[in-house]
CSV table of C-alpha atoms in Angstrom, one decimal:
chain,number,residue,atom,x,y,z
C,1,UNK,CA,36.5,26.3,-1.0
C,2,UNK,CA,39.7,24.5,-1.8
C,3,UNK,CA,39.5,22.5,-5.0
C,4,UNK,CA,42.2,20.4,-6.3
C,5,UNK,CA,41.1,19.6,-9.8
C,6,UNK,CA,43.3,17.9,-12.3
C,7,UNK,CA,41.6,19.3,-15.3
C,8,UNK,CA,38.2,18.0,-14.3
C,9,UNK,CA,36.4,20.9,-15.9
C,10,UNK,CA,33.8,23.5,-15.2
C,11,UNK,CA,31.0,21.0,-14.4
C,12,UNK,CA,33.1,19.7,-11.5
C,13,UNK,CA,33.9,23.1,-10.2
C,14,UNK,CA,30.3,24.1,-10.4
C,15,UNK,CA,29.3,21.0,-8.3
C,16,UNK,CA,32.0,21.9,-5.8
C,17,UNK,CA,30.6,25.4,-5.6
C,18,UNK,CA,27.1,24.0,-5.2
C,19,UNK,CA,28.2,21.8,-2.3
C,20,UNK,CA,30.0,24.7,-0.7
C,21,UNK,CA,26.7,26.8,-0.9
C,22,UNK,CA,24.8,23.8,0.5
C,23,UNK,CA,27.2,23.7,3.5
C,24,UNK,CA,26.7,27.4,4.1
C,25,UNK,CA,22.9,27.1,4.0
C,26,UNK,CA,22.4,23.7,5.7
C,27,UNK,CA,25.0,23.8,8.5
C,28,UNK,CA,26.0,20.2,8.6
C,29,UNK,CA,28.2,19.1,11.5
C,30,UNK,CA,29.8,16.0,9.9
C,31,UNK,CA,30.6,14.7,6.5
C,32,UNK,CA,28.9,11.2,7.0
C,33,UNK,CA,27.4,9.1,9.7
C,34,UNK,CA,30.7,7.3,10.2
C,35,UNK,CA,32.3,10.7,11.2
C,36,UNK,CA,29.9,11.2,14.2
C,37,UNK,CA,31.7,10.5,17.4
C,38,UNK,CA,30.5,7.4,19.3
C,39,UNK,CA,29.7,9.5,22.4
C,40,UNK,CA,27.3,11.7,20.3
C,41,UNK,CA,25.7,8.6,18.8
C,42,UNK,CA,25.2,7.0,22.2
C,43,UNK,CA,23.7,10.1,23.7
C,44,UNK,CA,21.3,10.6,20.7
C,45,UNK,CA,20.2,6.9,20.8
C,46,UNK,CA,19.5,7.2,24.5
C,47,UNK,CA,17.5,10.4,24.0
C,48,UNK,CA,15.4,8.7,21.3
C,49,UNK,CA,15.0,5.5,23.2
C,50,UNK,CA,13.8,7.4,26.3
C,51,UNK,CA,11.4,9.5,24.2
C,52,UNK,CA,9.9,6.4,22.5
C,53,UNK,CA,9.4,4.7,25.9
C,54,UNK,CA,7.8,7.8,27.3
C,55,UNK,CA,5.5,7.9,24.3
C,56,UNK,CA,4.3,4.4,25.4
C,57,UNK,CA,5.8,2.5,22.5
C,58,UNK,CA,6.1,-1.2,23.0
C,59,UNK,CA,9.6,-2.4,24.0
C,60,UNK,CA,9.7,-4.7,21.0
C,61,UNK,CA,9.5,-1.9,18.5
C,62,UNK,CA,11.5,0.7,20.3
C,63,UNK,CA,14.8,-0.3,18.5
C,64,UNK,CA,13.2,0.1,15.1
C,65,UNK,CA,11.8,3.5,16.1
C,66,UNK,CA,15.2,4.6,17.4
C,67,UNK,CA,16.8,3.4,14.1
C,68,UNK,CA,14.3,5.5,12.1
C,69,UNK,CA,14.9,8.6,14.3
C,70,UNK,CA,18.7,8.1,14.0
C,71,UNK,CA,18.3,8.1,10.2
C,72,UNK,CA,16.5,11.4,10.3
C,73,UNK,CA,19.2,12.7,12.7
C,74,UNK,CA,21.9,11.8,10.2
C,75,UNK,CA,19.9,13.6,7.5
C,76,UNK,CA,20.0,16.8,9.7
C,77,UNK,CA,23.7,16.7,10.7
C,78,UNK,CA,25.6,14.8,8.0
C,79,UNK,CA,26.5,16.5,4.8
C,80,UNK,CA,26.2,13.5,2.5
C,81,UNK,CA,22.9,12.4,4.0
C,82,UNK,CA,21.2,15.9,3.7
C,83,UNK,CA,18.7,16.6,0.9
C,84,UNK,CA,20.6,18.9,-1.6
C,85,UNK,CA,19.3,22.4,-1.3
C,86,UNK,CA,19.1,23.0,-5.1
C,87,UNK,CA,17.3,19.6,-5.6
C,88,UNK,CA,15.7,18.1,-2.4
C,89,UNK,CA,14.9,14.9,-4.3
C,90,UNK,CA,18.5,13.9,-4.1
C,91,UNK,CA,21.0,13.9,-1.3
C,92,UNK,CA,24.4,15.5,-1.4
C,93,UNK,CA,25.9,12.0,-1.5
C,94,UNK,CA,23.9,11.2,-4.6
C,95,UNK,CA,25.0,14.5,-6.2
C,96,UNK,CA,28.6,13.5,-5.6
C,97,UNK,CA,28.0,10.1,-7.2
C,98,UNK,CA,26.4,11.7,-10.2
C,99,UNK,CA,29.4,14.0,-10.6
C,100,UNK,CA,31.7,11.0,-10.4
C,101,UNK,CA,29.7,9.4,-13.2
C,102,UNK,CA,30.0,12.6,-15.4
C,103,UNK,CA,33.7,13.4,-14.8
C,104,UNK,CA,34.9,9.8,-14.6
C,105,UNK,CA,37.1,10.5,-11.6
C,106,UNK,CA,36.6,9.4,-8.0
C,107,UNK,CA,35.5,12.3,-5.8
C,108,UNK,CA,35.6,12.1,-2.0
C,109,UNK,CA,34.4,14.8,0.4
C,110,UNK,CA,36.8,14.4,3.3
C,111,UNK,CA,36.1,17.5,5.3
C,112,UNK,CA,34.6,20.9,5.2
C,113,UNK,CA,34.9,24.1,7.3
C,114,UNK,CA,32.1,26.5,7.7
C,115,UNK,CA,32.5,30.0,9.1
C,116,UNK,CA,29.8,32.4,10.0
C,117,UNK,CA,30.1,36.2,10.2
C,118,UNK,CA,30.1,37.2,13.8
C,119,UNK,CA,30.9,33.7,15.0
C,120,UNK,CA,33.9,33.4,17.4
C,121,UNK,CA,36.7,31.1,16.3
C,122,UNK,CA,37.7,28.7,19.1
C-alpha cells in the first residue's frame, strides 16, 4: 500500500491499512461505478434486462428491476460501494468520508492494485 500522508497521523494510516485489507478480501474490480467501462455496463444491463423478461416481469417495471440489479452489481465490483468487511453496516465510501471528517483532509481513492499468490501477471 502506497500512502502519501502529510502528517495525517496513525488513524489515517490505520484506515488505509483497513481499506487495503478490504481490497485483499473482497476483490473489487473498480474504485467506483464511474470507473466501470461503458461496454461492461451495457453488457451487464442487457443480461439483467433479458433475465427480468425471461422471469415474466412486465415491460413497464423491467427498467426499475435492472436499476436495482445494477446497484447490487456495483456493490459487488466497486470498492467504494462494497460493505466494509470490518463493519458491514457501512460502505468503504462511507468509511472514507468518516476518515475525512476525522483528519480534516480530503482523501480520494484513485486506484488500487491487488495481487494474489500464484496469479499470473499479464
